[in-house]
Amino acid sequence: MLKTGLTADGESAVVIAPLSSTKPSGTTPNVDAKTMWAHYRVLVGQAKTVKVAEIGTTWYGPNALDPSVLDAALKQLP
């Protein structure tokens, strides 16, 4: 989750983006996110706003992005 506190059609919403452990193609907008466990890429080019009620499962990635990584990802959102 990159952003919270949003609304879509009158419902609570968030902006999400997938994490990848492999390097995407050269044209895919992404931000490096290194944790103590792994090296991820936040695929900001695939970010989308979804209603909270539509989120069925979550993946067990890092608990939180480093603030500088989150800031860089937010600046690249379409």
mmCIF file of C-alpha atoms in Angstrom:
data_model
loop_
_atom_site.group_PDB
_atom_site.id
_atom_site.type_symbol
_atom_site.label_atom_id
_atom_site.label_comp_id
_atom_site.label_asym_id
_atom_site.label_seq_id
_atom_site.Cartn_x
_atom_site.Cartn_y
_atom_site.Cartn_z
ATOM 1 C CA MET A 1 0.000 0.000 0.000
ATOM 2 C CA LEU A 2 1.384 3.344 -0.998
ATOM 3 C CA LYS A 3 -1.428 5.707 0.025
ATOM 4 C CA THR A 4 -4.312 5.413 2.453
ATOM 5 C CA GLY A 5 -7.177 7.687 3.456
ATOM 6 C CA LEU A 6 -8.653 7.958 -0.041
ATOM 7 C CA THR A 7 -12.217 7.468 -1.263
ATOM 8 C CA ALA A 8 -13.593 5.938 -4.446
ATOM 9 C CA ASP A 9 -17.328 6.031 -5.158
ATOM 10 C CA GLY A 10 -17.928 7.041 -1.536
ATOM 11 C CA GLU A 11 -15.975 4.085 -0.095
ATOM 12 C CA SER A 12 -12.583 3.909 1.614
ATOM 13 C CA ALA A 13 -9.781 3.315 -0.879
ATOM 14 C CA VAL A 14 -6.014 2.889 -1.047
ATOM 15 C CA VAL A 15 -3.314 3.051 -3.720
ATOM 16 C CA ILE A 16 -1.474 -0.237 -4.118
ATOM 17 C CA ALA A 17 1.474 -1.309 -6.255
ATOM 18 C CA PRO A 18 2.978 -4.762 -6.696
ATOM 19 C CA LEU A 19 6.389 -5.702 -5.354
ATOM 20 C CA SER A 20 8.733 -7.761 -7.487
ATOM 21 C CA SER A 21 11.862 -9.618 -6.489
ATOM 22 C CA THR A 22 13.095 -9.618 -10.091
ATOM 23 C CA LYS A 23 14.239 -6.618 -12.083
ATOM 24 C CA PRO A 24 11.511 -5.458 -14.495
ATOM 25 C CA SER A 25 12.151 -4.486 -18.093
ATOM 26 C CA GLY A 26 14.027 -1.240 -18.658
ATOM 27 C CA THR A 27 10.850 0.729 -19.399
ATOM 28 C CA THR A 28 8.796 -0.306 -16.364
ATOM 29 C CA PRO A 29 8.697 2.512 -13.771
ATOM 30 C CA ASN A 30 9.940 1.104 -10.461
ATOM 31 C CA VAL A 31 11.714 2.044 -7.249
ATOM 32 C CA ASP A 32 14.316 -0.129 -5.511
ATOM 33 C CA ALA A 33 13.313 -1.226 -2.021
ATOM 34 C CA LYS A 34 16.019 -3.081 -0.122
ATOM 35 C CA THR A 35 15.117 -4.645 3.205
ATOM 36 C CA MET A 36 17.178 -6.696 5.607
ATOM 37 C CA TRP A 37 15.598 -9.820 4.077
ATOM 38 C CA ALA A 38 15.427 -9.142 0.350
ATOM 39 C CA HIS A 39 15.705 -6.684 -2.524
ATOM 40 C CA TYR A 40 12.355 -5.702 -4.019
ATOM 41 C CA ARG A 41 11.191 -3.305 -6.687
ATOM 42 C CA VAL A 42 7.994 -1.315 -6.175
ATOM 43 C CA LEU A 43 6.330 -1.372 -9.600
ATOM 44 C CA VAL A 44 4.892 2.142 -9.500
ATOM 45 C CA GLY A 45 3.894 1.918 -13.160
ATOM 46 C CA GLN A 46 1.315 -0.681 -12.123
ATOM 47 C CA ALA A 47 -0.069 1.268 -9.148
ATOM 48 C CA LYS A 48 -3.840 1.521 -8.921
ATOM 49 C CA THR A 49 -6.520 2.807 -6.594
ATOM 50 C CA VAL A 50 -8.759 0.092 -5.158
ATOM 51 C CA LYS A 51 -11.603 0.100 -2.677
ATOM 52 C CA VAL A 52 -10.594 -1.347 0.678
ATOM 53 C CA ALA A 53 -13.541 -3.767 0.498
ATOM 54 C CA GLU A 54 -12.074 -5.241 -2.721
ATOM 55 C CA ILE A 55 -8.803 -6.290 -1.077
ATOM 56 C CA GLY A 56 -9.171 -10.005 -0.474
ATOM 57 C CA THR A 57 -5.643 -11.119 0.309
ATOM 58 C CA THR A 58 -2.335 -9.553 1.103
ATOM 59 C CA TRP A 59 1.136 -10.831 0.372
ATOM 60 C CA TYR A 60 3.609 -11.116 3.199
ATOM 61 C CA GLY A 61 6.173 -8.639 1.911
ATOM 62 C CA PRO A 62 8.097 -6.211 4.073
ATOM 63 C CA ASN A 63 6.116 -4.659 6.915
ATOM 64 C CA ALA A 64 6.875 -1.126 5.742
ATOM 65 C CA LEU A 65 8.970 0.619 3.154
ATOM 66 C CA ASP A 66 11.790 2.859 4.244
ATOM 67 C CA PRO A 67 10.410 6.439 4.269
ATOM 68 C CA SER A 68 12.820 7.529 1.512
ATOM 69 C CA VAL A 69 11.694 4.620 -0.710
ATOM 70 C CA LEU A 70 8.028 5.409 -0.070
ATOM 71 C CA ASP A 71 8.649 9.077 -0.914
ATOM 72 C CA ALA A 72 10.425 8.110 -4.159
ATOM 73 C CA ALA A 73 7.579 5.745 -5.092
ATOM 74 C CA LEU A 74 4.909 8.386 -4.423
ATOM 75 C CA LYS A 75 6.756 10.898 -6.616
ATOM 76 C CA GLN A 76 6.649 8.441 -9.534
ATOM 77 C CA LEU A 77 2.954 7.603 -9.314
ATOM 78 C CA PRO A 78 1.140 8.260 -12.578
#
